[in-house]
mmCIF file of C-alpha atoms in Angstrom:
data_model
loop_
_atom_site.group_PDB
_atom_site.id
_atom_site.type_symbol
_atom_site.label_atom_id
_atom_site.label_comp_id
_atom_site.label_asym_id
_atom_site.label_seq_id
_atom_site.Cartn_x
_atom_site.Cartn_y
_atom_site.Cartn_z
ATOM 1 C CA UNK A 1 0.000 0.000 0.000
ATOM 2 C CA UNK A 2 1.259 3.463 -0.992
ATOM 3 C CA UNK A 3 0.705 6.391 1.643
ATOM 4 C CA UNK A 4 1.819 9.846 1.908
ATOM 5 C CA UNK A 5 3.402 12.369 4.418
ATOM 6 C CA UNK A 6 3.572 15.915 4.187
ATOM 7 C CA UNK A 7 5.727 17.907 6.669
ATOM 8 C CA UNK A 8 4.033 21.207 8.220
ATOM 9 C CA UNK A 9 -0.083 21.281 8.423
ATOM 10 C CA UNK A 10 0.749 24.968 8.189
ATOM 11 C CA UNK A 11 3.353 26.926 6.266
ATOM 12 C CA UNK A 12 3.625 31.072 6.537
ATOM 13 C CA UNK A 13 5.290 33.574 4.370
ATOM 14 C CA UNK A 14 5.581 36.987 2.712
ATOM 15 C CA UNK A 15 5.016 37.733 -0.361
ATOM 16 C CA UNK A 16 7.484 37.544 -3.314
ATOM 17 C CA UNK A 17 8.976 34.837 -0.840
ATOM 18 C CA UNK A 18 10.175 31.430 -1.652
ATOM 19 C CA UNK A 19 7.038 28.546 -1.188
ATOM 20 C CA UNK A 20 7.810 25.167 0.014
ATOM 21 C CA UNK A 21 5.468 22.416 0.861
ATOM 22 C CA UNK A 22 7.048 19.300 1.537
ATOM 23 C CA UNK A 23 5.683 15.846 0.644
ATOM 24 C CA UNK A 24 7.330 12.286 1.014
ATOM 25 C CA UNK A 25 5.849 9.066 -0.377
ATOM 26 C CA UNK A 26 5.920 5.489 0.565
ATOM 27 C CA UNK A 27 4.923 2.786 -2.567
ATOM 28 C CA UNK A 28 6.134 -0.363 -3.312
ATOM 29 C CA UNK A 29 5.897 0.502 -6.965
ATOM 30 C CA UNK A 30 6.513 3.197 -9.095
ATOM 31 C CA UNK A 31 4.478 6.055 -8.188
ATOM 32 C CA UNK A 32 2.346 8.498 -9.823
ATOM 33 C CA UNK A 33 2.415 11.891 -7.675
ATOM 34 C CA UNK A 34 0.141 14.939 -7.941
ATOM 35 C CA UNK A 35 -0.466 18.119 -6.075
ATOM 36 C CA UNK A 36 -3.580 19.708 -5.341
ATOM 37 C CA UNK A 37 -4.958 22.654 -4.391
ATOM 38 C CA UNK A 38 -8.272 23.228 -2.055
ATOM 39 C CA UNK A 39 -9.510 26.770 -1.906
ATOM 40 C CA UNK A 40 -12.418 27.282 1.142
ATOM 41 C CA UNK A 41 -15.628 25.059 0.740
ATOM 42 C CA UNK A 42 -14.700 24.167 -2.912
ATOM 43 C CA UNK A 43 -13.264 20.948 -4.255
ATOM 44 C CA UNK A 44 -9.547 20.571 -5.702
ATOM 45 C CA UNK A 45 -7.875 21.956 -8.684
ATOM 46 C CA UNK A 46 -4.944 20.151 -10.322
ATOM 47 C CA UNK A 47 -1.448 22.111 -10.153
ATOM 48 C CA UNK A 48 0.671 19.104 -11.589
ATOM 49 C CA UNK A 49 1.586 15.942 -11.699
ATOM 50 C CA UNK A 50 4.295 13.533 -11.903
ATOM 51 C CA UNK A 51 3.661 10.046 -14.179
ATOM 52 C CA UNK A 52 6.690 9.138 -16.106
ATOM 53 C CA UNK A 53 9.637 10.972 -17.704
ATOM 54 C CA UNK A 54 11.315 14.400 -16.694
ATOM 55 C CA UNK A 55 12.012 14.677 -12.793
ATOM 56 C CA UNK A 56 10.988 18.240 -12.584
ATOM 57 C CA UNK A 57 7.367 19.222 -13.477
ATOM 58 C CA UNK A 58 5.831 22.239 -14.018
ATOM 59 C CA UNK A 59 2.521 23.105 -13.131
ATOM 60 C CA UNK A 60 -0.105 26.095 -13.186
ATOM 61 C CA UNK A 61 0.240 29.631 -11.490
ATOM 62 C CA UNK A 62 3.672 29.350 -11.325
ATOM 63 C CA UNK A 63 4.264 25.447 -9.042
ATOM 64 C CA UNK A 64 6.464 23.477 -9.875
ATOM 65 C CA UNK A 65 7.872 20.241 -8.370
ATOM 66 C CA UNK A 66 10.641 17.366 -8.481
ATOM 67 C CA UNK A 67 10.318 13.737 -8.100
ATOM 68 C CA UNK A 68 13.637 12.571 -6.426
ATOM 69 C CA UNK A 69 13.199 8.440 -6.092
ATOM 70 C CA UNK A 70 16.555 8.244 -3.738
ATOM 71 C CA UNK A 71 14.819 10.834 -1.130
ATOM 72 C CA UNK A 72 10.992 9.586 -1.730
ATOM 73 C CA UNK A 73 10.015 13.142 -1.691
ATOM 74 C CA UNK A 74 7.798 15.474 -4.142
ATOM 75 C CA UNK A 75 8.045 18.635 -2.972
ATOM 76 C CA UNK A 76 6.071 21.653 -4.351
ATOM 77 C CA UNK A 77 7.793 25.000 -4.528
ATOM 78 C CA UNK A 78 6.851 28.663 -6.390
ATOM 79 C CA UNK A 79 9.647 31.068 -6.306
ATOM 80 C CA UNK A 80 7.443 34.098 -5.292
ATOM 81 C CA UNK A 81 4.131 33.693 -3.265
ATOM 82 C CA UNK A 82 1.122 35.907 -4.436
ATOM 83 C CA UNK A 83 -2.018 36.574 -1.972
ATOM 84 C CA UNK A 84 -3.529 34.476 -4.305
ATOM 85 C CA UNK A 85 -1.440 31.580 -3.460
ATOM 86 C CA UNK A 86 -3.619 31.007 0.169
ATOM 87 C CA UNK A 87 -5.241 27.929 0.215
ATOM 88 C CA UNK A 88 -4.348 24.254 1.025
ATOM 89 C CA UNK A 89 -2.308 21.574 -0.879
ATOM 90 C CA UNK A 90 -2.629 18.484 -0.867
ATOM 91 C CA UNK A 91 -0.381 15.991 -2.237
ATOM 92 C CA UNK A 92 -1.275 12.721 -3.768
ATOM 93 C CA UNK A 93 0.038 9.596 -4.418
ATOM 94 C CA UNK A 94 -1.497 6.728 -6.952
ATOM 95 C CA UNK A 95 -0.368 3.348 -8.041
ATOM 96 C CA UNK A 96 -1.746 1.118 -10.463
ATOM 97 C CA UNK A 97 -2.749 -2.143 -9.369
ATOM 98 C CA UNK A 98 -4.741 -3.224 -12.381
ATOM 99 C CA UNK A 99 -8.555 -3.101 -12.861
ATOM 100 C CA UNK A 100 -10.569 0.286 -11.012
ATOM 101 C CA UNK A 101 -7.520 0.526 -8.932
ATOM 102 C CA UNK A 102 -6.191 3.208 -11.631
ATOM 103 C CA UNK A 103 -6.751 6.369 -10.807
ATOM 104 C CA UNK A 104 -7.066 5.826 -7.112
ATOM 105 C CA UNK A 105 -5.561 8.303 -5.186
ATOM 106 C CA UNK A 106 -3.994 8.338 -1.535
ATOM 107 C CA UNK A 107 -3.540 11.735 0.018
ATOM 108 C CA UNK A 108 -1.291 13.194 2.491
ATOM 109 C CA UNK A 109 -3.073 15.377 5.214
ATOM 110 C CA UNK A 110 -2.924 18.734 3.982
ATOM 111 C CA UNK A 111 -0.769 22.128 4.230
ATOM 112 C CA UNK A 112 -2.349 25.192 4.727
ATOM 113 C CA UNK A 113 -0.843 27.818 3.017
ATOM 114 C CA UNK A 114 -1.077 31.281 4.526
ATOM 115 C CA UNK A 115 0.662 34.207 2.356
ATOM 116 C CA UNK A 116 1.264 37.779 4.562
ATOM 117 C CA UNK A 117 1.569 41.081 2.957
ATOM 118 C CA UNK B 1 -10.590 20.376 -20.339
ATOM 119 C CA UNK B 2 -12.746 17.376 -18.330
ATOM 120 C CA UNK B 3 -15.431 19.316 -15.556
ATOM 121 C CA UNK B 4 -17.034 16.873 -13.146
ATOM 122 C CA UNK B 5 -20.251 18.786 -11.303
ATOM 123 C CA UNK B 6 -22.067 17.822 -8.045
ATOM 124 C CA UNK B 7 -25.023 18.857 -7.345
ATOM 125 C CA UNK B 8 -26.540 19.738 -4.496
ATOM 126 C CA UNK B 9 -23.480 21.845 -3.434
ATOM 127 C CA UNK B 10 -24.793 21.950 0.161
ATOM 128 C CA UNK B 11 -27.596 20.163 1.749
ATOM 129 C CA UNK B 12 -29.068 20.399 5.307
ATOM 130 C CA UNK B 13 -31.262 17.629 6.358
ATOM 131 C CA UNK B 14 -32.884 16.243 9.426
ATOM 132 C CA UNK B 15 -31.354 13.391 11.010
ATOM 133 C CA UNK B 16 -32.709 9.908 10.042
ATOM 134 C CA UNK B 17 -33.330 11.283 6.281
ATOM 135 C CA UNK B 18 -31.430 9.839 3.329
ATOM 136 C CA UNK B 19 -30.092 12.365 0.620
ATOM 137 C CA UNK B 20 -28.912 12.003 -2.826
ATOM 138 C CA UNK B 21 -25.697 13.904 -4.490
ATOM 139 C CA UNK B 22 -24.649 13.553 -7.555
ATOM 140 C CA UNK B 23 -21.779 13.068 -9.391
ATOM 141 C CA UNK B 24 -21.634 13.967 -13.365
ATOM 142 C CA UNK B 25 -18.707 13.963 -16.035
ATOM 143 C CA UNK B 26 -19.975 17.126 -18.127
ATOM 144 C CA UNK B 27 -17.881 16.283 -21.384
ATOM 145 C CA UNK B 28 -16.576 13.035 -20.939
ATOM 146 C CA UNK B 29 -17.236 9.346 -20.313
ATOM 147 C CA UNK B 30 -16.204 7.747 -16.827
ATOM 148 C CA UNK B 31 -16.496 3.957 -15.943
ATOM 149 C CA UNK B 32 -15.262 4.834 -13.226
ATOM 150 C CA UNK B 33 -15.678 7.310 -10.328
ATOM 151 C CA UNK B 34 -14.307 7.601 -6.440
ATOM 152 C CA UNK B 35 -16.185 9.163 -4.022
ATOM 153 C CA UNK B 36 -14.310 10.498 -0.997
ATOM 154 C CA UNK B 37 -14.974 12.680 2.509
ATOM 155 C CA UNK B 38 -13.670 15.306 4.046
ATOM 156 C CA UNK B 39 -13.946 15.879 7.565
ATOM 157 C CA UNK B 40 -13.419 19.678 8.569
ATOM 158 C CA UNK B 41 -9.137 20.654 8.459
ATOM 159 C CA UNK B 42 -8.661 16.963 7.353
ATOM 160 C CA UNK B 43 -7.347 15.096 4.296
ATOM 161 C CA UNK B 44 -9.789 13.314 1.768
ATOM 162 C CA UNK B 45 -10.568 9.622 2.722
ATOM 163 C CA UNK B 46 -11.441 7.137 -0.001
ATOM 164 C CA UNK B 47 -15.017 6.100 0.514
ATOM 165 C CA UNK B 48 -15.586 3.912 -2.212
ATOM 166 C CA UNK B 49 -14.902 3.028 -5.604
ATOM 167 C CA UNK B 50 -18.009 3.707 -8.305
ATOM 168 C CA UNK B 51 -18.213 1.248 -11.335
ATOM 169 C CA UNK B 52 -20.562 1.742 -14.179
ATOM 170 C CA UNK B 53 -22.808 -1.262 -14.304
ATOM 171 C CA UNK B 54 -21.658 -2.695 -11.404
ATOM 172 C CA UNK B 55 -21.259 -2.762 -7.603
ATOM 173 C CA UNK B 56 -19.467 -0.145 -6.062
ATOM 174 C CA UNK B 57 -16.019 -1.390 -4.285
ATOM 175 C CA UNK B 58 -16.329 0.030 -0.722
ATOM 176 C CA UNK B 59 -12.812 0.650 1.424
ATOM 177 C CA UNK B 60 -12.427 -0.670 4.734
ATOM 178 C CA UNK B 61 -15.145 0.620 7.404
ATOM 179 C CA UNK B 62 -17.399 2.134 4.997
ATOM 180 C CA UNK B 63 -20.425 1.125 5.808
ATOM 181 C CA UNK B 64 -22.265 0.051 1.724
ATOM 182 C CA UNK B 65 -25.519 0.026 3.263
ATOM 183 C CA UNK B 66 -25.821 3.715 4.366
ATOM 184 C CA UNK B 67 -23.555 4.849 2.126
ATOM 185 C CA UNK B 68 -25.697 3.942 -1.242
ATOM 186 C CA UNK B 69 -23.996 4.373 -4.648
ATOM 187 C CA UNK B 70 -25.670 4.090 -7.966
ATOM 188 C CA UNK B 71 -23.281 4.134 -11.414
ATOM 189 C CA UNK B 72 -26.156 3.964 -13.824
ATOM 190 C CA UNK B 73 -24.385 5.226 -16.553
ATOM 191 C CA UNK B 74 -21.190 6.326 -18.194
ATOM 192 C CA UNK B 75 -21.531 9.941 -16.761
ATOM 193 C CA UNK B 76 -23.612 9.878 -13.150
ATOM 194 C CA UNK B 77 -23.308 8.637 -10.212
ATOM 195 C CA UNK B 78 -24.882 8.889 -6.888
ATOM 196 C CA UNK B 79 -24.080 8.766 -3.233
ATOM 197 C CA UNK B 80 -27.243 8.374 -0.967
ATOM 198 C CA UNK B 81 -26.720 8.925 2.762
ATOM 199 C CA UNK B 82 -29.246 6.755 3.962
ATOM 200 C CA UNK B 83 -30.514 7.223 7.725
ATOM 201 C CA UNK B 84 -28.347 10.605 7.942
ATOM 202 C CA UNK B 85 -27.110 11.127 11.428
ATOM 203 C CA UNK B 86 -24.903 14.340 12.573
ATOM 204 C CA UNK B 87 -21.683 12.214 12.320
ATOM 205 C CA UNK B 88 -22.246 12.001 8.609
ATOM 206 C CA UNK B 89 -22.330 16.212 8.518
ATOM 207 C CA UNK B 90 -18.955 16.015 6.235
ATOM 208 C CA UNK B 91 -17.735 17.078 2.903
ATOM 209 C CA UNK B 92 -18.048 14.736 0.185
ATOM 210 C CA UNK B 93 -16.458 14.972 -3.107
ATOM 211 C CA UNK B 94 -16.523 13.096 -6.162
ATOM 212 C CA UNK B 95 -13.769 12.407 -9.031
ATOM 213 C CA UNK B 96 -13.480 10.717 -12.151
ATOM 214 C CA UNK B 97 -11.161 10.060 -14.836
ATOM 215 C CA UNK B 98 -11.165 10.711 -18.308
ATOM 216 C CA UNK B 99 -10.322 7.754 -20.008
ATOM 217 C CA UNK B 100 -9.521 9.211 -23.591
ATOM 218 C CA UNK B 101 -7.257 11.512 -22.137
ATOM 219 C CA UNK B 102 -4.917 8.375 -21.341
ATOM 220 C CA UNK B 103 -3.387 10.004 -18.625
ATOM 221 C CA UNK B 104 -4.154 9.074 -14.765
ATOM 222 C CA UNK B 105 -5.293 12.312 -13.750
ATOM 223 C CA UNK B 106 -8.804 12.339 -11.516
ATOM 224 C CA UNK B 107 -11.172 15.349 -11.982
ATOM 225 C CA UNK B 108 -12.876 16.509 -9.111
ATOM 226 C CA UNK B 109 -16.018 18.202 -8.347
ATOM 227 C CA UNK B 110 -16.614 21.118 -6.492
ATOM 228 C CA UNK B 111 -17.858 19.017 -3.153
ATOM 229 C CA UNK B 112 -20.845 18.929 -1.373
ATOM 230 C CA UNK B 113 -21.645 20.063 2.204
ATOM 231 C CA UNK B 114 -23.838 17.902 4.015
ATOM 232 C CA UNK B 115 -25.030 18.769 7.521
ATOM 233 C CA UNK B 116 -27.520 16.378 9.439
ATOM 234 C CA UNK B 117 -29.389 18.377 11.993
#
């Protein structure tokens, strides 16, 4: 079974600052890894994802993230935080097991991302 | 892109009433879709597995017969809360995937708020 960690249920900084969320990943296979985003009360958007192929992914609004297999880790990083930015992430992990498995995802329990003037 | 709606958005019932969301791929087909909940600042929880024409595939301690879901066809399901009680007041969200896209990448709806007076 595949599970996922993510360091810091809260993470706080300025504006035009450096964003890191953390996220490691336990799976006996190889992984698929995404990151989410949750804005209040509605359901989650997509910022990238991770399947096969280049390391480093790019996302929207400005995420992007690297899949490092020797560290387990996917973390999610924006070189300048925006207001807009506030929300929580979620990371996800998914392996594929054969039949309705596909597409099942496993998710870490959340960083809430505050962004100060 | 692939858009996955729920509707109702947020429902209030009285306890020991069953209510119906549902969960619709706008512009594509889905065999399959995965209902999940969401208890308040917590991660998503895999509820069950929705197949189309077929039983759902319910995770461990979800109970299938209060937690009802229908796959009648390639672009609705349902999740009925039957016998709601206040512990079932939660945030439930449901995802699909988009099977001609050929990438493992769920969409999610927007989520809907159920609270059981």
């Amino acid at each position: 079974a595949q599970s996922v960690t993510q360091l810091g249920s809260h993470v706080s900084v300025s504006e035009g600052a450096l964003v890191l969320l953390r996220c490691n990943y336990s799976s006996s296979v190889p992984p698929y890894l995404f990151w989410y985003v949750q804005y209040p009360n509605q359901g989650l958007q997509l910022l990238l994802k991770y399947t096969t192929g280049a390391t480093l992914v790019k996302g929207i609004n400005g995420f992007e993230a690297e899949f490092k297999k020797s560290e387990t880790s996917f973390h999610l990083t924006k070189p300048s935080a925006h207001m807009s930015d506030a929300a929580e992430y979620f990371c996800a992990v998914s392996v594929y097991a054969g039949g309705t498995s596909y597409g099942k995802l496993t998710f870490g329990q959340g960083t809430i991302l505050t962004v100060h003037p | 892109g692939a858009v996955v709606s729920q509707h109702p958005s947020r429902v209030i019932c009285k306890s020991g009433t069953s209510v119906k969301i549902e969960c619709r791929s706008l512009d594509f087909q889905a065999t399959t879709m995965f209902w999940y909940r969401q208890f308040p600042k917590q991660s998503l929880m895999l509820m069950a597995t929705s197949n189309e024409g077929s039983k759902a595939t319910y995770e461990q301690g979800v109970e299938k017969d209060k937690f009802l879901i229908n796959h009648a066809s390639l672009t609705l399901s349902t999740l009925t809360v039957t016998s709601a009680h206040p512990e079932d007041s939660s945030f439930y969200i449901c995802s699909a995937r988009d099977l001609a896209s050929g990438a493992n990448v769920l969409t999610f709806g927007a989520g809907s708020r159920l609270t059981v007076l």
